[in-house]
């Protein structure tokens, strides 16, 4: 018989509070005796825990883990090219002391190992493992959610280098994974039989190792790497949440280095019916840390499933959210409304209202005004605004953080203002703005309408309309003025559309000819609205609805929407839809089958959904603020600042059946 080792190990404590990542505290002193060889093993300072029996610590959110009879620890011995498995050790009741806090293990060194030379001992608890090709492959497939009392595998592992003839050593044990802790409250009148799971909202990399087409994830204790090998994944079991009660569940997973993305809670019911939570948990800024527990709460109300806080308070609907600020603009993404606003301090701020019932969090962009926002197909917001020194600032969020601002400056020491932005399918920003000196000539300069795009990296600027006044001698003169800014939209194939207010005149000795209109410019065509000798025109917004580009503007005496059609080199407004109520429109949003216009009827909030016009007589919009129209799927909303309390609010449009 070779050396016989006696190993002592203490139990562990999961400290779980809130949604944060608290450490799991543990100590594992281990003594190994044979020929007077003693090994001690203990968890690191931010230790986690070992498998065993889990139970809630009274009066706290801590989960205590204790050794229990029947627990098995595996040992592996490596010496040069020799790698062999030792005999697994099973705990008996007599091996456990200090109310489950300590356990003693007795093991033998295999005959293949020369104890007179140095060797390495690997220990593993809580996962199946085998020796194959110089590797110790431990199955680290995730465990499905189950009650705490049923989780018997919380894998830990460690190793010790045993010197030739050494009489002592230390085995540092470490967690291989983390715990997802999910408490579900069932407020319905019937029990809920369900198989819960966490899944990412967008097509992103998984944040923990799980079976895929390549096989089952295995962690090599020697090389400390994960590979996927053929195997059959475990099927999670259903759990029963009692009517009017709660059930605390845990799931063990081995995290990878990916940042935890935005996640849904999915629930498979009987009969292969799936329920997805109405809200989501936002992406974390870091990856999961091994040895920690991550706590989540959810509420099942009989028909809807939601993430909540630990009070199980149902989340607010998105149209119940409010925010202090003076709205400048808003744009919609998948499950959120991004807003840009001021707070009376001359700065530009961004925030986003989520369908999960929370605000993302405020971002301060610094001093500026005239902000606009667009959201790309990856749900990343892009913001432009005028700076205090008359430049156009552009920022983009990449899903994790905002970029540093990029500044678009005047072509010739002029002043830039009135920006608008849209984003193409590739995430490139298309910006239109006014430059008082965008193009110079032998005439008197007036504001020019500009276009800038960053598809090649930096912004490339183009003059769309040249504003000027030129005298030709005597009484003869001509001019083009573009003084009301411009709006831009990009269609599904990347074509840009820009609308601008145009005032032109020719003057000669016997008279003056004045013309007013809304000018249309695309990358392949030009055109205009009707033309009048009186200034009866204005422009308010321009949007791509997934099929067509729709303009919101004033044409002669009518505020209206119209689609822009391009035929060869000619662009024109078609299918006009007039607004009957006397209003000042601000913005529009739409799909191929529905359009929402939002604005002001005097000082009251006004909306028009398709042909249905409505003035909210009880809602007064704060003077100097903007009203925006957005849609999330088939739900339409108007966003505004309420004069009563200076808060940004969201009004859901009641769509007639």
CSV table of C-alpha atoms in Angstrom, one decimal, residues 15-23 292-295:
chain,number,residue,atom,x,y,z
A,15,UNK,CA,-23.5,35.3,0.1
A,16,UNK,CA,-26.2,36.6,-2.2
A,17,UNK,CA,-27.6,40.1,-2.0
A,18,UNK,CA,-29.7,41.9,-4.5
A,19,UNK,CA,-28.7,41.7,-8.1
A,20,UNK,CA,-25.0,42.2,-7.4
A,21,UNK,CA,-22.2,39.7,-7.3
A,22,UNK,CA,-21.3,38.8,-3.8
A,23,UNK,CA,-18.6,36.4,-3.0
A,292,UNK,CA,-20.0,34.4,-7.1
A,293,UNK,CA,-23.8,34.2,-7.0
A,294,UNK,CA,-26.1,36.4,-9.2
A,295,UNK,CA,-29.5,36.9,-7.9
